[in-house]
XYZ file of C-alpha atoms in Angstrom:
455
model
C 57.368 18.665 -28.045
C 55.515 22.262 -28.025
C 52.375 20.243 -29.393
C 52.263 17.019 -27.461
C 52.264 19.744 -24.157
C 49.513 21.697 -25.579
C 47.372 18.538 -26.095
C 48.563 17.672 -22.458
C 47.208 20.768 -21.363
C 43.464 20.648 -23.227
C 43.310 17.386 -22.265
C 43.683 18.186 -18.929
C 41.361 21.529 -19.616
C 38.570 19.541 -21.335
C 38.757 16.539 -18.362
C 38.573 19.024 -15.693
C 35.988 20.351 -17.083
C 33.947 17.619 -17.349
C 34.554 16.630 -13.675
C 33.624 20.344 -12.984
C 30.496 19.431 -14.095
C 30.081 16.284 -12.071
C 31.076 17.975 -8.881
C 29.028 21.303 -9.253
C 25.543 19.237 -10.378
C 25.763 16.549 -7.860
C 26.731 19.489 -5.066
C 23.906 21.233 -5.886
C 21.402 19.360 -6.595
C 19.452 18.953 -3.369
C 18.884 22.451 -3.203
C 18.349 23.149 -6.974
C 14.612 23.639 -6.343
C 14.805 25.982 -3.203
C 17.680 28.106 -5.337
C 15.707 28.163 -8.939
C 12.825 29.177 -7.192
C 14.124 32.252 -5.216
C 16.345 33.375 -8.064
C 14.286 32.760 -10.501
C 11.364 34.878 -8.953
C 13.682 37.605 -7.664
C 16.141 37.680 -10.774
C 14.898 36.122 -13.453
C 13.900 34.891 -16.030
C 12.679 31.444 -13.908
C 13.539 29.142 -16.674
C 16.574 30.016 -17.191
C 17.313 29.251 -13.478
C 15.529 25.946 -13.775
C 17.614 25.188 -16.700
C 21.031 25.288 -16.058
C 21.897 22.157 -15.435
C 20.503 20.542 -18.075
C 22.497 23.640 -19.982
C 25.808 22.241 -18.415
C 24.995 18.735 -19.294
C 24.638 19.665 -22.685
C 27.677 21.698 -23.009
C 29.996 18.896 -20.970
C 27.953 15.856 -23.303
C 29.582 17.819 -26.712
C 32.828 18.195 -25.003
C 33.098 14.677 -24.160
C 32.423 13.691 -27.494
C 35.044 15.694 -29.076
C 37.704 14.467 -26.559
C 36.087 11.026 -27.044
C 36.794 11.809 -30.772
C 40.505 13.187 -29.690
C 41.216 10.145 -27.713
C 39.557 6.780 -29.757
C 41.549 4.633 -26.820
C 39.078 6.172 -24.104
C 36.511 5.986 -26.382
C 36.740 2.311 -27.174
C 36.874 1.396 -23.872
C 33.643 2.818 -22.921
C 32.146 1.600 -26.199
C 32.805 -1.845 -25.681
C 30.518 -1.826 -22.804
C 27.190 -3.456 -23.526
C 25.569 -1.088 -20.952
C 26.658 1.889 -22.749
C 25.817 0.016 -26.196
C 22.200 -0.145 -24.267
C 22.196 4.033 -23.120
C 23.121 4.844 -26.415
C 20.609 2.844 -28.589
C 17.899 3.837 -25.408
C 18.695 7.712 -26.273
C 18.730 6.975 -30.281
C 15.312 5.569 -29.919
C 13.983 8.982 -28.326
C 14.949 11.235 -30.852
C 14.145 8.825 -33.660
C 10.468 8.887 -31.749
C 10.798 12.531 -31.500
C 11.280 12.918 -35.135
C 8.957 10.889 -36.321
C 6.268 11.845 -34.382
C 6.831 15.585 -34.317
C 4.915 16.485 -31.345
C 4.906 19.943 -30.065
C 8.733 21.173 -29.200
C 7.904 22.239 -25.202
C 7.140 18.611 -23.830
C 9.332 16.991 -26.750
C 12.425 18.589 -25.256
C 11.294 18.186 -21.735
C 10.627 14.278 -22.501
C 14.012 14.250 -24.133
C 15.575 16.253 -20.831
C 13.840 14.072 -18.112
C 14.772 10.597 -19.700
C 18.159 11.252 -20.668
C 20.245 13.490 -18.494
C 20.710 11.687 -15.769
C 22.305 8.533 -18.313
C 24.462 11.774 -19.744
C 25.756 12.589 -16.275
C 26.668 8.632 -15.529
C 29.040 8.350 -19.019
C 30.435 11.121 -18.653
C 31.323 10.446 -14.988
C 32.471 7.450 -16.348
C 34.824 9.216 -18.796
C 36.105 11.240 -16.256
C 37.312 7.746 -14.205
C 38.960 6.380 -17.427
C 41.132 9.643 -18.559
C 42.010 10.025 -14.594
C 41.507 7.535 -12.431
C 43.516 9.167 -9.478
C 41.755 12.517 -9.251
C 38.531 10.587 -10.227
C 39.142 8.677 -6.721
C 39.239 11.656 -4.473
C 36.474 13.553 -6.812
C 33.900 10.210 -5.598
C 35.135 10.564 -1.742
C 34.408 14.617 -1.563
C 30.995 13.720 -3.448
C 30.069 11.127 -1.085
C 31.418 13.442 1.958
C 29.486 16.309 0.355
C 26.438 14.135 0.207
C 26.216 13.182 3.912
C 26.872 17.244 4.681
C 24.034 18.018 2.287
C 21.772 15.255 3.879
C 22.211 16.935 7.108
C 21.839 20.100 5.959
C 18.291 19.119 4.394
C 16.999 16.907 7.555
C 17.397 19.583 9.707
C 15.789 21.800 7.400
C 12.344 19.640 7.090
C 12.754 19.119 10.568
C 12.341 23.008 11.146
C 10.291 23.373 8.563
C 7.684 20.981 10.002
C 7.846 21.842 13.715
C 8.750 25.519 13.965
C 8.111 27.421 11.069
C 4.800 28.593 9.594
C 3.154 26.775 7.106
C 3.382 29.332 4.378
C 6.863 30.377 4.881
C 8.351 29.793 1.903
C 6.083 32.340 0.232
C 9.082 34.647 1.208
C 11.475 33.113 -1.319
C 8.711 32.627 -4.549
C 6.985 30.190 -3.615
C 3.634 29.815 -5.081
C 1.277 26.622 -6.027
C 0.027 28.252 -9.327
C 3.084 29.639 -10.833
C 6.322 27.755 -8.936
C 6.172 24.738 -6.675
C 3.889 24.936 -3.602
C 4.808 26.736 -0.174
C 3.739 23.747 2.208
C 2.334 20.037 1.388
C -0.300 18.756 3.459
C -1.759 15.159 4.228
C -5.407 14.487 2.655
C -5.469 18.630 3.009
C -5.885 18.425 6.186
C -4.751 21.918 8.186
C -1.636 21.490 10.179
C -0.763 17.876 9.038
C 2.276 19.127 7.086
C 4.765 17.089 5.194
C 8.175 17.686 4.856
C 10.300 18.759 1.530
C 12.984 21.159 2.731
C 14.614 22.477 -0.185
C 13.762 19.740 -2.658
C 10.622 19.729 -4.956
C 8.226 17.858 -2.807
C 7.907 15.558 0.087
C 7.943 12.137 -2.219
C 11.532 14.357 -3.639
C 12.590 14.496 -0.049
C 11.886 10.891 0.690
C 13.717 9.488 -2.057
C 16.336 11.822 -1.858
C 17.875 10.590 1.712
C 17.867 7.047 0.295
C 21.326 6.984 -0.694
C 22.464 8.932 2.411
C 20.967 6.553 4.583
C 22.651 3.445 2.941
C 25.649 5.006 2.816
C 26.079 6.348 6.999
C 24.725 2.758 7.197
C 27.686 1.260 5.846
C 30.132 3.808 7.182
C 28.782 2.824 10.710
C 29.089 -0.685 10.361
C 32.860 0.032 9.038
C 33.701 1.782 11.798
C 34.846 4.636 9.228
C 32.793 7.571 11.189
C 32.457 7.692 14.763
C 29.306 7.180 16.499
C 28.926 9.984 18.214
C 28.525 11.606 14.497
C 27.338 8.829 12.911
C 23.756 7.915 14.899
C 22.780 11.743 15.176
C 23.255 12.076 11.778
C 21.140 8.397 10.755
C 18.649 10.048 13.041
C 18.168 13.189 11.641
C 17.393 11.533 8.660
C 15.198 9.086 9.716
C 13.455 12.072 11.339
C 13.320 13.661 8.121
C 11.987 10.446 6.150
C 9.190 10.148 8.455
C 8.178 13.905 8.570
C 8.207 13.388 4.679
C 4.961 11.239 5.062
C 6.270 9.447 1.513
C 5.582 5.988 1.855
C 6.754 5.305 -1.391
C 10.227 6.500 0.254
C 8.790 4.329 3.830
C 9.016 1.047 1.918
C 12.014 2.145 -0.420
C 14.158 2.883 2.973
C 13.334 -0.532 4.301
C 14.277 -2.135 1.006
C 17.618 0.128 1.059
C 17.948 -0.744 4.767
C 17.564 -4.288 4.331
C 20.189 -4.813 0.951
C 22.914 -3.191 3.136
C 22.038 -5.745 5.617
C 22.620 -8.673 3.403
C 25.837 -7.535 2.013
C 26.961 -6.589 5.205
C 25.798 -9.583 7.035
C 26.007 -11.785 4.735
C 23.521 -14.784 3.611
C 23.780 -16.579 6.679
C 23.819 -14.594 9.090
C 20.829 -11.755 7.223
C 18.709 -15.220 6.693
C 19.325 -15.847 10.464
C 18.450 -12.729 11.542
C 15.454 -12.394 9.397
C 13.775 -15.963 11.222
C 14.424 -14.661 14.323
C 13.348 -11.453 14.292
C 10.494 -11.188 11.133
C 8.132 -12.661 13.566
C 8.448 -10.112 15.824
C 8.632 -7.305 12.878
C 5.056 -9.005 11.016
C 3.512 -8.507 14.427
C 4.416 -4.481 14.560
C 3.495 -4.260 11.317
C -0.191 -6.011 12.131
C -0.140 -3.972 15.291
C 0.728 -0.399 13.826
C -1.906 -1.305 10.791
C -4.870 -1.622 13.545
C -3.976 0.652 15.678
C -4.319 3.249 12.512
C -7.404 2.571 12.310
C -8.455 3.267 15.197
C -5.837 6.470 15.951
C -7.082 9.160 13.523
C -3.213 11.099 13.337
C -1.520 7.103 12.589
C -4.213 6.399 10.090
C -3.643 9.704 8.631
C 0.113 9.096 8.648
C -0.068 5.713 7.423
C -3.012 5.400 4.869
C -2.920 8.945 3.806
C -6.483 8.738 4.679
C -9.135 10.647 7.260
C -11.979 9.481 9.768
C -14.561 11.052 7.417
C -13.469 8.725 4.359
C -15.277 5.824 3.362
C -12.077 3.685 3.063
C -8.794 3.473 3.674
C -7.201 3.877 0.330
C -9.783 6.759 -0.292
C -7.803 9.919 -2.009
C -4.379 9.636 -2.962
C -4.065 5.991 -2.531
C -7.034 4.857 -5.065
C -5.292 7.871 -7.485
C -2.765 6.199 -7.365
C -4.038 2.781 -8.689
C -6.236 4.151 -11.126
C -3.399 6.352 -12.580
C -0.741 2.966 -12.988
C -4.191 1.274 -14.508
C -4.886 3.917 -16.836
C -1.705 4.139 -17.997
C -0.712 0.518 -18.073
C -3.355 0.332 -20.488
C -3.167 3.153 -22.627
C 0.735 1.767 -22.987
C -0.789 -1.447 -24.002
C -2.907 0.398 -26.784
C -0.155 2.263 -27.922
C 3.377 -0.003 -28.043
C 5.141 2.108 -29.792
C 4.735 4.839 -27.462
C 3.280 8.285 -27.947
C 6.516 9.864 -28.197
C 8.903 11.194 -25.521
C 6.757 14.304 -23.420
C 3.961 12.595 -23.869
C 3.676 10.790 -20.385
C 5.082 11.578 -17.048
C 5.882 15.257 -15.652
C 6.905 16.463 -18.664
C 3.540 16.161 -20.342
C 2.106 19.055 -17.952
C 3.889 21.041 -21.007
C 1.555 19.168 -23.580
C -2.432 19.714 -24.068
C -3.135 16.385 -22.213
C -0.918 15.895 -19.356
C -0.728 11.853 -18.691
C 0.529 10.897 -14.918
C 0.417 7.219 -14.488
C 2.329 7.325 -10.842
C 4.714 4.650 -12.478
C 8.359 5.495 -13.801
C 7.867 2.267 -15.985
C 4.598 2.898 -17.459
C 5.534 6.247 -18.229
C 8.700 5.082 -20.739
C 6.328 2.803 -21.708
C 3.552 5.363 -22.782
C 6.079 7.414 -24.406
C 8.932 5.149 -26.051
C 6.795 2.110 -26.190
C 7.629 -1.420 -25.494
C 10.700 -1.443 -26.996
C 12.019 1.761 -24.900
C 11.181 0.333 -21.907
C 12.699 -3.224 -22.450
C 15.833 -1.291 -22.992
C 15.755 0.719 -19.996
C 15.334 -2.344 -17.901
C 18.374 -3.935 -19.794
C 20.156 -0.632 -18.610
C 18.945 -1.257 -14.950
C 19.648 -5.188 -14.955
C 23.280 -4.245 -15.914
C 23.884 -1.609 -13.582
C 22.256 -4.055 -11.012
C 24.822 -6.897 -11.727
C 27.939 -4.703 -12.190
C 26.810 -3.631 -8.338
C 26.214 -6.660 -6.765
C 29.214 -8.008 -8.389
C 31.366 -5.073 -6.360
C 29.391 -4.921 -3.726
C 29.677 -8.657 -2.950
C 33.654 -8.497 -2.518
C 35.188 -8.183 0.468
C 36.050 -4.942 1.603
C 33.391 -3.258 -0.816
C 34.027 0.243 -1.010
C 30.636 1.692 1.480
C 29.268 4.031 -1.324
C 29.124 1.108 -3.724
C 27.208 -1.153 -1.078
C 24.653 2.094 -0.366
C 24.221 2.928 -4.349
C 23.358 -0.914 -4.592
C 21.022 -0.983 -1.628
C 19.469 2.609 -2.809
C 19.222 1.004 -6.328
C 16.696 -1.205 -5.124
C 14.774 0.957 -2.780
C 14.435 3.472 -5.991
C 13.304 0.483 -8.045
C 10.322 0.025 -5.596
C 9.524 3.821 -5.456
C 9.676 4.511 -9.393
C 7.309 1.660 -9.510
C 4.865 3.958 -7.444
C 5.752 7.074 -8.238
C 7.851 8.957 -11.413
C 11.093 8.552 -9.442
C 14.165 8.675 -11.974
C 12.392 11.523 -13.499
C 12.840 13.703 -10.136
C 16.123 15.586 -11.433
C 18.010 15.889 -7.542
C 17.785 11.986 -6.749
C 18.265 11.222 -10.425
C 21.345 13.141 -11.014
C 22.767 12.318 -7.426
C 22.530 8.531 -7.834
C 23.205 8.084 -11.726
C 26.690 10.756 -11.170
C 27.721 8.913 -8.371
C 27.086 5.107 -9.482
C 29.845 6.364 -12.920
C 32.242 7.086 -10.782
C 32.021 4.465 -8.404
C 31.522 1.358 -10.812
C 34.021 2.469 -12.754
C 36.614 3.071 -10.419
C 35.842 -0.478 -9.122
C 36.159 -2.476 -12.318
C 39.505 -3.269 -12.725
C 39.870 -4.199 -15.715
C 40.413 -0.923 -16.892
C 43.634 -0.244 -16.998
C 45.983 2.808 -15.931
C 47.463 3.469 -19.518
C 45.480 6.245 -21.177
C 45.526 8.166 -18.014
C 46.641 11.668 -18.040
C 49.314 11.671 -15.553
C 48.742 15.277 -14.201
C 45.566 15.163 -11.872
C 43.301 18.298 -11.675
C 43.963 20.152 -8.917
């Protein structure tokens, strides 16, 4: 009796835990950059700072494979999942790469970090549903709660930042372009065009960022479940944010994200009704705002991230961006095995010849070849389908409608830009969509569940 209440209690210890970790990276996360950057310069030592969630991850991933050891019924049922059959064999691959091709340990381990944590966070948030279900419940409604709070928080942030505050401001808390992350962001460089980033990384962090947020206040509104009079200031503040951003990577993801909540919403009929009669009149803004750019310096600066003096319109970071996917569509194509995880993306500003190909995809591609990246997109095609499939039913819970919607909005901005491998939005989305779709798939059943919920 003595024994079965001591495994009682650890399991209860060892759970908690791993929801503690859950909770405390998905809290913090949109201000992980603003925080590692202050405390890192004033305290020290930086990395360590930058590091600790990925410290935490590790810690919680060997804890949940001893309990998964502990309890084989918990185990099994996660197992028998095809889409964890998929994250496991996607992470085997990178460390069989890693070994093999034994490049140097800094971008190796930074490869390893970028590709893989935010997978770790999403089974173990997963775990944390099956051993309890109950606390697991009220753990995803303070997340998404804490989400919206933190959206707000941010918005109004980039909104000061951007209007009120000088441009090199955030010089105050460490930040510096050469050594930390850059004090202000400006469009083509030009002086007093400033983009907005808050307390994330950059502005394209900041865009994608306030994609799930938006879906979800989306849904809430429509549901009735927050009042208006909170509800449209806070949709506004974020739109205000979004466009003060100047990512239109995160532009076109929003309207993707805006447009998915519509058809579940709506529905079929009624979205493909609404669509004739009104995506005349939306082609014609679109024509309209696209001449008007050029001919309004500020809106073609907004819009085409170009200037008068340029010699065309995708001139600077637009053409970069094309000849970054080309390049490193191709080099992908010359090596389909891959280079070896570090050797593309962000994380290859650690190796001698960093390799940026603007392209989530290509990037797994250049590192974990062919194979990696048909794996991840197996990954992404089940996720997709288990969240259609509960975000089709009626009465849909409204975080699993906006982490569906948001889904595809970051599918369109990590096929412009590195997106899953920007640790806030990563984290965020891939904590969040464990707890939800596992909460919502009924078919797991109530009987391994510890019966005392964490308080």
């Amino acid at each position: 009796m003595v024994m079965k209440h001591i495994y009682a209690s650890l399991s209860r210890l060892v759970v908690g835990f791993m929801g503690l970790t859950v909770v405390v990276i998905i809290t913090l996360m949109p201000y992980h950059a603003f925080l590692s950057t202050w405390l890192g310069t004033q305290i020290g030592p930086l990395l360590l700072w930058k590091l600790w969630k990925e410290a935490l991850l590790l810690l919680a991933v060997v804890v949940a494979a001893g309990f998964g050891v502990a309890r084989p019924s918990l185990a099994k049922q996660l197992l028998k999942s095809p889409l964890t059959l998929l994250i496991l064999a996607f992470t085997a691959l990178h460390f069989l790469l890693a070994l093999l091709y034994r490049q140097p340990v800094e971008p190796t381990l930074a490869g390893l970090m970028t590709n893989l944590r935010f997978l770790a966070l999403f089974l173990i948030a997963q775990l944390v549903v099956l051993a309890m279900p109950a606390a697991a419940e009220r753990l995803k409604h303070f997340l998404a709660l804490g989400l919206l709070v933190s959206a707000a928080i941010v918005s109004v942030l980039a909104i000061i930042q951007t209007v009120f505050l000088p441009a090199n401001f955030l010089e105050t808390f460490g930040y510096n372009k050469d050594i930390t992350i850059a004090p202000y962001t400006l469009l083509d460089e030009q002086e007093g065009a400033l983009r907005a980033f808050a307390t994330l990384r950059g502005p394209n962090a900041l865009g994608q960022f306030l994609l799930l947020p938006l879906g979800l206040i989306v849904a809430l509104l429509w549901r009735r479940i927050i009042k208006l009079k909170v509800g449209i200031p806070l949709l506004g503040l974020m739109l205000a944010a979004l466009v003060l951003s100047g990512s239109r990577s995160a532009w076109a993801g929003a309207f993707i994200t805006f447009a998915v909540v519509g058809l579940i919403l709506l529905g079929r009929s009624r979205f493909a009704k609404m669509t004739r009669s009104y995506g005349l009149v939306a082609l014609a803004f679109a024509v309209t705002l696209l001449i008007a750019a050029l001919e309004y310096p500020p809106l073609r600066l907004a819009v085409f991230h170009s200037s008068p003096g340029d010699p065309t319109l995708i001139e600077g970071s637009t053409e970069q961006h094309l000849q970054a996917t080309a390049s490193g569509a191709q080099d992908a194509l010359l090596h389909p095995l891959g280079r070896g995880p570090g050797q593309a993306g962000p994380a290859s500003f650690y190796s001698a010849e960093p390799r940026i190909a603007e392209n989530y995809y290509v990037q797994l591609a250049q590192e974990v070849g062919l194979i990696g990246l048909g794996l991840f997109i197996g990954i992404l095609v089940l996720v997709g389908r288990k969240l259609w499939q509960q975000a089709v039913k009626a009465n849909a819970p409204p975080l699993t409608i906006a982490l569906l919607a948001s889904f595809w909005g970051m599918a369109v901005i990590n096929m412009l830009l590195h997106g899953w491998a920007d640790d806030p939005s990563a984290l965020i989305w891939w904590g969040l969509a464990g707890l939800a779709l596992t909460l919502d798939n009924k078919s797991y059943g109530s009987t391994n569940k510890i019966t005392t919920t964490v308080t």
